[in-house]
Coordinates of C-alpha atoms in Angstrom, one line a residue:
M26 CA 73.5 132.2 168.2
S27 CA 73.5 135.1 165.6
K28 CA 75.4 134.7 162.5
L29 CA 78.5 136.8 162.3
M30 CA 78.4 139.3 159.5
T31 CA 81.2 139.2 156.9
R32 CA 82.2 142.1 154.8
H33 CA 84.7 142.1 151.9
V34 CA 85.6 144.2 148.8
Y35 CA 86.2 142.3 145.5
T36 CA 87.7 144.1 142.4
S37 CA 87.6 143.0 138.7
E38 CA 88.9 144.7 135.6
S39 CA 87.9 144.6 131.9
V40 CA 89.6 145.7 128.8
S41 CA 88.2 147.1 125.7
E42 CA 88.4 145.7 122.1
G43 CA 91.2 148.3 121.4
H44 CA 93.5 146.9 124.1
P45 CA 96.8 145.5 122.5
D46 CA 95.9 142.0 123.9
K47 CA 92.3 142.1 122.8
V48 CA 93.3 143.3 119.2
C49 CA 95.3 139.8 119.2
D50 CA 92.5 137.9 120.5
Q51 CA 90.1 139.3 117.8
I52 CA 92.6 138.8 114.9
S53 CA 93.2 135.1 116.1
D54 CA 89.5 134.4 116.4
A55 CA 88.5 136.1 113.1
I56 CA 91.0 133.7 111.5
L57 CA 89.3 130.7 113.4
D58 CA 85.9 131.8 112.1
A59 CA 87.2 132.0 108.6
C60 CA 88.7 128.5 109.0
L61 CA 85.5 126.9 110.4
A62 CA 83.5 128.6 107.6
Q63 CA 85.5 126.7 105.1
D64 CA 86.0 123.4 107.0
P65 CA 84.2 122.7 110.2
K66 CA 86.9 120.0 111.0
A67 CA 89.6 122.6 111.0
H68 CA 92.3 122.4 113.5
V69 CA 93.3 125.8 114.5
G70 CA 95.9 127.0 117.0
C71 CA 96.4 130.8 115.9
E72 CA 98.5 133.3 117.7
T73 CA 98.7 136.9 117.1
A74 CA 101.2 139.4 118.4
V75 CA 101.2 143.2 117.9
G76 CA 103.4 146.1 118.4
P77 CA 104.1 149.5 116.9
N78 CA 103.0 149.4 113.4
L79 CA 103.3 145.6 113.3
V80 CA 101.0 142.5 113.3
V81 CA 102.5 138.9 113.4
N82 CA 100.5 135.8 113.0
L83 CA 101.9 132.3 113.9
G84 CA 100.8 128.9 115.1
E85 CA 99.5 125.7 113.5
I86 CA 96.4 125.5 111.2
T87 CA 95.2 122.5 109.2
C88 CA 92.1 123.5 107.1
E89 CA 90.6 122.5 103.8
N90 CA 90.5 125.4 101.2
W91 CA 93.3 127.2 103.4
D92 CA 94.3 128.9 100.1
K93 CA 91.0 130.8 100.1
I94 CA 91.9 132.3 103.5
N95 CA 94.0 135.5 103.6
P96 CA 95.0 136.1 107.2
Q97 CA 96.6 139.5 106.4
V98 CA 93.3 140.7 105.0
I99 CA 91.4 139.5 108.0
A100 CA 94.0 141.2 110.3
R101 CA 93.6 144.5 108.6
E102 CA 89.7 144.3 108.5
V103 CA 89.8 143.6 112.3
V104 CA 92.1 146.5 113.2
K105 CA 89.9 148.9 110.9
D106 CA 86.6 147.7 112.6
I107 CA 88.3 148.3 116.0
G108 CA 89.0 152.0 115.1
Y109 CA 92.8 152.1 114.5
D110 CA 92.6 154.3 111.5
D111 CA 95.2 157.1 112.0
P112 CA 98.9 156.4 111.0
S113 CA 100.1 159.3 113.0
E114 CA 99.2 157.3 116.1
G115 CA 101.8 154.6 115.2
F116 CA 99.3 151.8 114.5
S117 CA 96.6 151.8 111.8
Y118 CA 95.0 149.2 109.8
D119 CA 96.2 150.6 106.4
T120 CA 100.0 151.0 107.3
F121 CA 101.0 148.2 109.6
N122 CA 103.7 145.8 108.7
Y123 CA 102.5 142.2 108.4
I124 CA 104.4 138.9 109.0
C125 CA 102.7 135.4 108.8
A126 CA 104.5 132.3 110.2
I127 CA 101.4 129.9 110.2
H128 CA 102.0 126.2 109.5
G129 CA 100.0 123.0 109.6
Q130 CA 99.1 121.2 112.8
A131 CA 101.9 118.7 114.1
P132 CA 100.9 115.0 113.2
D133 CA 101.9 113.9 116.7
I134 CA 99.0 116.2 118.0
A135 CA 96.5 115.4 115.2
M136 CA 96.8 111.6 115.8
G137 CA 95.6 112.1 119.4
V138 CA 92.6 114.2 118.3
N139 CA 91.4 112.4 115.2
R140 CA 89.5 109.1 115.6
E141 CA 87.6 106.7 113.4
R142 CA 84.6 107.1 115.5
Y143 CA 83.5 110.6 116.0
E144 CA 82.5 110.2 119.7
D145 CA 85.9 108.8 120.4
Q146 CA 87.8 112.1 119.6
G147 CA 90.4 112.7 122.0
A148 CA 91.2 116.0 123.9
G149 CA 93.5 118.3 121.8
D150 CA 95.6 118.8 125.0
Q151 CA 96.0 117.9 128.7
G152 CA 94.8 120.4 131.5
M153 CA 92.1 121.3 133.7
M154 CA 89.4 123.7 133.0
F155 CA 86.9 125.5 135.3
G156 CA 83.3 126.7 134.9
Y157 CA 81.6 129.0 137.5
A158 CA 78.1 130.5 138.1
S159 CA 76.5 132.3 141.1
R160 CA 73.3 134.1 142.0
A161 CA 75.2 137.4 142.5
T162 CA 73.8 139.0 139.3
H163 CA 70.8 138.0 136.9
Q164 CA 73.5 136.8 134.5
L165 CA 74.6 134.3 137.2
M166 CA 78.1 136.0 137.2
P167 CA 80.1 137.9 139.7
A168 CA 79.1 141.4 140.2
S169 CA 82.4 143.3 139.7
I170 CA 83.3 141.7 136.3
I171 CA 79.8 142.3 134.8
F172 CA 79.9 145.9 136.0
A173 CA 83.4 146.5 134.6
H174 CA 82.4 144.9 131.2
H175 CA 79.2 147.0 130.8
L176 CA 81.1 150.2 131.4
L177 CA 83.5 149.5 128.6
E178 CA 80.9 148.3 126.4
E179 CA 79.0 151.6 126.8
L180 CA 82.2 153.6 126.2
T181 CA 83.0 151.7 123.1
R182 CA 79.4 152.5 121.8
L183 CA 80.0 156.1 122.5
R184 CA 83.4 156.2 120.7
K185 CA 82.2 154.3 117.6
E186 CA 79.0 156.5 117.3
K187 CA 81.2 159.5 117.8
V188 CA 79.2 160.7 120.7
I189 CA 82.5 161.3 122.5
E190 CA 84.6 162.2 119.5
Y191 CA 88.1 162.3 121.4
L192 CA 87.8 158.8 122.7
R193 CA 90.5 156.2 121.0
P194 CA 90.2 152.5 121.1
D195 CA 92.3 151.5 124.0
S196 CA 90.8 151.4 127.4
K197 CA 90.4 149.6 130.7
S198 CA 87.9 149.5 133.6
Q199 CA 88.0 148.3 137.2
V200 CA 85.3 148.1 139.6
S201 CA 85.4 147.3 143.2
V202 CA 82.3 146.1 145.0
L203 CA 81.7 145.8 148.8
H204 CA 79.8 142.5 149.8
E205 CA 78.0 141.7 152.9
N206 CA 77.4 138.0 153.8
G207 CA 78.1 137.3 150.0
K208 CA 75.7 140.1 148.6
A209 CA 76.9 143.0 146.7
I210 CA 75.8 146.2 148.7
E211 CA 78.0 149.0 147.3
I212 CA 80.3 150.0 144.6
T213 CA 83.3 151.4 146.5
S214 CA 85.5 152.5 143.5
V215 CA 85.5 152.8 139.8
V216 CA 88.7 153.1 137.6
I217 CA 88.6 154.1 134.0
S218 CA 91.8 154.5 131.9
H219 CA 90.8 155.6 128.4
Q220 CA 93.1 156.5 125.5
T221 CA 92.0 159.9 124.2
R222 CA 93.1 162.5 121.7
D223 CA 94.9 165.5 123.5
V224 CA 92.2 167.2 125.2
P225 CA 92.0 168.9 128.6
M226 CA 91.9 166.3 131.5
E227 CA 89.0 168.2 133.0
L228 CA 86.8 167.4 130.1
I229 CA 87.8 163.7 130.0
R230 CA 87.1 163.3 133.7
K231 CA 83.7 165.1 133.5
D232 CA 82.5 163.0 130.6
L233 CA 83.7 159.6 131.7
I234 CA 82.4 159.9 135.2
Q235 CA 79.0 160.9 133.7
V236 CA 79.2 157.7 131.6
A237 CA 80.0 155.7 134.7
H238 CA 77.0 157.1 136.4
E239 CA 74.7 156.4 133.5
V240 CA 75.9 152.8 133.4
L241 CA 76.2 152.0 137.1
D242 CA 73.3 153.9 138.6
K243 CA 71.2 151.0 137.2
T244 CA 72.8 148.8 139.7
G245 CA 71.6 150.8 142.8
L246 CA 75.1 150.4 144.3
L247 CA 76.7 153.8 143.7
T248 CA 76.9 156.1 146.7
N249 CA 78.3 159.5 147.5
R250 CA 81.2 157.5 148.9
T251 CA 82.2 155.9 145.6
E252 CA 85.5 157.0 144.4
F253 CA 86.2 157.7 140.6
F254 CA 89.7 157.5 139.1
V255 CA 90.0 158.7 135.5
N256 CA 93.1 158.3 133.7
P257 CA 95.1 158.3 137.1
T258 CA 98.5 159.2 135.4
G259 CA 97.1 162.3 134.1
R260 CA 97.4 161.6 130.3
F261 CA 96.7 158.5 128.1
V262 CA 97.3 159.7 124.4
I263 CA 99.8 157.2 123.3
G264 CA 97.9 153.7 123.5
G265 CA 97.1 150.6 121.7
P266 CA 99.9 148.5 120.1
C267 CA 102.0 151.7 119.8
G268 CA 101.9 152.1 123.6
D269 CA 102.4 148.6 124.6
S270 CA 102.7 145.1 122.8
G271 CA 100.0 142.7 122.7
V272 CA 99.7 138.9 122.6
T273 CA 96.9 136.3 122.1
G274 CA 95.5 134.9 125.3
R275 CA 97.0 137.2 127.8
K276 CA 93.6 138.3 129.4
I277 CA 92.4 135.0 130.7
I278 CA 90.9 136.6 133.9
V279 CA 89.1 139.3 132.0
D280 CA 87.8 136.6 129.6
S281 CA 86.3 134.4 132.4
Y282 CA 85.0 135.5 135.9
G283 CA 87.2 138.4 136.9
G284 CA 89.3 136.4 139.3
V285 CA 86.4 134.8 141.2
G286 CA 86.7 131.1 141.4
S287 CA 89.6 129.1 139.9
H288 CA 91.3 129.2 136.3
G289 CA 93.2 126.2 134.9
G290 CA 95.5 128.7 132.9
G291 CA 94.5 128.0 129.4
A292 CA 93.3 130.8 127.0
F293 CA 90.4 130.6 124.6
S294 CA 91.0 132.8 121.6
G295 CA 92.5 131.3 118.4
K296 CA 91.7 127.7 119.4
D297 CA 89.2 125.5 117.6
P298 CA 86.9 123.6 120.0
S299 CA 89.0 120.3 119.7
K300 CA 91.2 122.2 122.1
V301 CA 89.5 121.6 125.5
D302 CA 91.0 124.8 126.9
R303 CA 88.1 126.3 125.1
S304 CA 85.4 123.7 124.6
A305 CA 85.5 122.3 128.1
A306 CA 85.7 125.8 129.8
Y307 CA 82.6 126.7 127.9
Y308 CA 80.8 123.5 128.8
A309 CA 81.8 123.7 132.5
R310 CA 80.2 127.1 132.4
Y311 CA 77.1 125.7 130.8
V312 CA 76.8 122.9 133.4
A313 CA 77.6 125.2 136.4
K314 CA 75.0 127.9 135.2
N315 CA 72.3 125.3 134.8
I316 CA 72.9 123.9 138.2
V317 CA 72.6 127.4 139.8
A318 CA 69.5 128.2 137.5
A319 CA 68.0 125.0 138.7
K320 CA 68.5 126.1 142.2
L321 CA 70.5 123.1 143.2
A322 CA 72.9 125.6 144.6
D323 CA 73.6 129.4 144.9
K324 CA 77.1 129.0 143.7
C325 CA 78.8 126.3 141.7
E326 CA 82.3 125.6 140.3
I327 CA 83.0 122.8 138.0
Q328 CA 86.6 121.5 137.4
V329 CA 87.1 119.0 134.6
A330 CA 90.5 117.5 133.6
Y331 CA 91.7 115.8 130.5
A332 CA 94.7 113.9 129.0
I333 CA 95.7 114.6 125.5
G334 CA 94.3 112.2 123.0
V335 CA 91.8 110.7 125.5
S336 CA 88.1 111.3 125.2
K337 CA 86.9 110.5 128.6
P338 CA 87.6 113.2 131.4
L339 CA 90.0 112.2 134.0
S340 CA 87.9 113.8 136.7
I341 CA 84.9 116.0 137.2
N342 CA 84.7 117.8 140.5
V343 CA 81.8 120.0 141.9
S344 CA 82.2 122.7 144.6
T345 CA 79.1 124.5 145.8
Y346 CA 81.0 126.6 148.5
G347 CA 78.5 125.0 151.0
T348 CA 75.5 126.6 149.2
A349 CA 74.0 123.3 147.9
K350 CA 70.3 122.5 148.4
I351 CA 70.9 118.9 148.0
D352 CA 73.8 116.7 149.0
E353 CA 76.8 117.7 146.9
D354 CA 77.6 114.0 146.3
K355 CA 74.3 113.7 144.4
I356 CA 75.2 116.6 142.1
D357 CA 78.6 114.8 141.5
H358 CA 76.7 111.6 140.7
I359 CA 74.2 113.4 138.2
L360 CA 77.2 114.7 136.3
M361 CA 79.3 111.5 136.4
D362 CA 76.2 109.6 135.1
G363 CA 76.6 111.5 131.8
A364 CA 72.8 111.3 130.9
I365 CA 72.4 115.1 131.1
F366 CA 75.9 116.4 130.4
D367 CA 78.5 114.6 128.3
F368 CA 82.0 115.9 128.8
R369 CA 83.7 114.0 125.9
P370 CA 85.1 116.6 123.5
A371 CA 83.1 115.5 120.5
M372 CA 79.8 115.5 122.6
M373 CA 80.6 118.9 124.1
I374 CA 81.2 120.2 120.5
K375 CA 78.1 118.5 119.2
D376 CA 75.9 119.8 122.1
M377 CA 76.9 123.4 121.7
G378 CA 77.4 123.5 117.9
L379 CA 80.9 124.6 118.4
T380 CA 82.1 123.9 114.8
T381 CA 79.2 125.5 113.0
P382 CA 78.3 128.7 114.9
K383 CA 74.7 129.9 114.1
G384 CA 74.1 133.5 115.0
W385 CA 77.3 134.0 116.9
S386 CA 81.0 134.0 116.0
Y387 CA 84.1 133.3 118.1
R388 CA 85.4 136.9 117.4
E389 CA 82.2 138.2 118.9
S390 CA 82.7 136.1 122.1
C391 CA 86.2 137.4 122.9
N392 CA 85.1 141.1 123.7
Y393 CA 83.7 142.0 127.1
G394 CA 83.9 138.4 128.6
H395 CA 83.2 135.0 127.2
F396 CA 80.4 134.5 129.9
G397 CA 77.5 136.3 131.1
R398 CA 76.3 137.5 127.6
E399 CA 73.3 136.2 125.8
G400 CA 73.5 134.6 122.5
F401 CA 76.2 132.1 123.0
P402 CA 75.1 128.3 123.5
W403 CA 77.0 127.9 126.7
E404 CA 74.8 130.6 128.3
K405 CA 71.6 128.5 127.8
T406 CA 69.7 127.3 130.9
D407 CA 67.8 124.5 128.9
R408 CA 68.7 121.6 131.3
V409 CA 67.2 123.0 134.4
D410 CA 64.0 120.6 134.3
Q411 CA 66.3 117.6 133.7
L412 CA 68.6 118.5 136.6
R413 CA 65.6 119.0 138.9
T414 CA 64.1 115.7 138.0
A415 CA 67.4 113.9 138.4
A416 CA 67.7 115.7 141.9
E417 CA 64.2 114.6 142.8
L418 CA 63.1 118.3 143.4
K419 CA 59.7 119.5 142.7

C-alpha cells in the first residue's frame, strides 16, 4: 500500500529585542550576568516590569559584592542599547522612572539548593522541562521559528545601522510554513508588525516586504502564492513599553521552539542556572540535539522532571515521534545510565559552564530564541560519537 500524503501548515512567531517583554528579559539577564561576574555561586531570581516611562526590578538575589552592582545603571544601559532614546515616544533610557524592590533569596529555598558536596546540589525548584530537536533545518530546529527569528534579526540590523532610518525598536514577525509528510515545502504567509516613525504605509510595506524576500528567498520556500501582511492595522507608531506593558518570562514559546513539541511552563530569563527551569531546559536541548545529530532519530523530545532540593531527576522521558533508528527503549537506557549525560543540576552546570560563561552571555541568549544559534554550550554536538558507540551503530 502507498503511504498517505499528509499536509499541514505550522506557524511560529518571534519578537524583537525592543518588544516590551524582551526589554524585561534583557534587563533581568544583564543583572544576572553582572551577578555571576562578581560571584559564580550567586542565586538570582530577577524580574523586570516595564510600562510608560517606568522600569521596575523585583525578585530575590543573593550575591557576594552585591554593593558593586547597580541595577538601575544596568537597566538604563540595556534600554539605551536597544534603541529607546527618544523621550517624546514615552519611554527612553535617560528619562524613565526606576523602582528597585530586590531582596535576598529566601533561606527555605537556599537550604534546598546548597549542599556540602557540590554534586549533591538540589534543584532550585520543582517542575518538568523539555528539550527538542529535529532534522527540519540545519540548526536542528523547526523551520517556522528559525525563519521568524532570522527575519527580525535582519530588521534589527537594518534599524541599528540606520539603513532603514524610520524603524523603531518594537517588532514582531510570524511565518507560516506548509509541510508535506513532515518536510517544509512552502512558506504560505509572512506577518511583520514593526514600530515606525510616522511615514507613509506604502513605503513601510515596500521596504519590509523587500527585506522579507532578501531573508527568506534563501530558504527556497517563497512562492508567488506567499501572502505578506505588514503592519496589518495600518499604523504602528506608538510601541514599546509606552504602547504595552512588559514582564520578564512572558515569551516562553518564542524563546524555545515556536510551539513545536511540549513546554513545561517555566521561563528562562533572570534565573541563575541552579533554577532547573533554565539549566535543565538547556541540557535537554543539548541531549535532544546530540541524539538527532547522531542519527539515532529524526526528531527527539526529552522531558526531565525534578523535585525542589533533590539532585536526582524524578524522571527522564524520550519521545522520537516514531522516527528512532534504534529501539527507543535503548535510547532511554543510554540516558538513564548517566555515563554520557548527567542530569543532576551541579553536573549540568559544570558540563555547560553555566556559572562562568565564556564567549557568551545570558543577555545575548534571550534575543531571537535561546536555541538554534551557535556559540552557546547547549548547541554543541560533541557527544555524537559517544552516543553512536553506546547505540552500537557504525
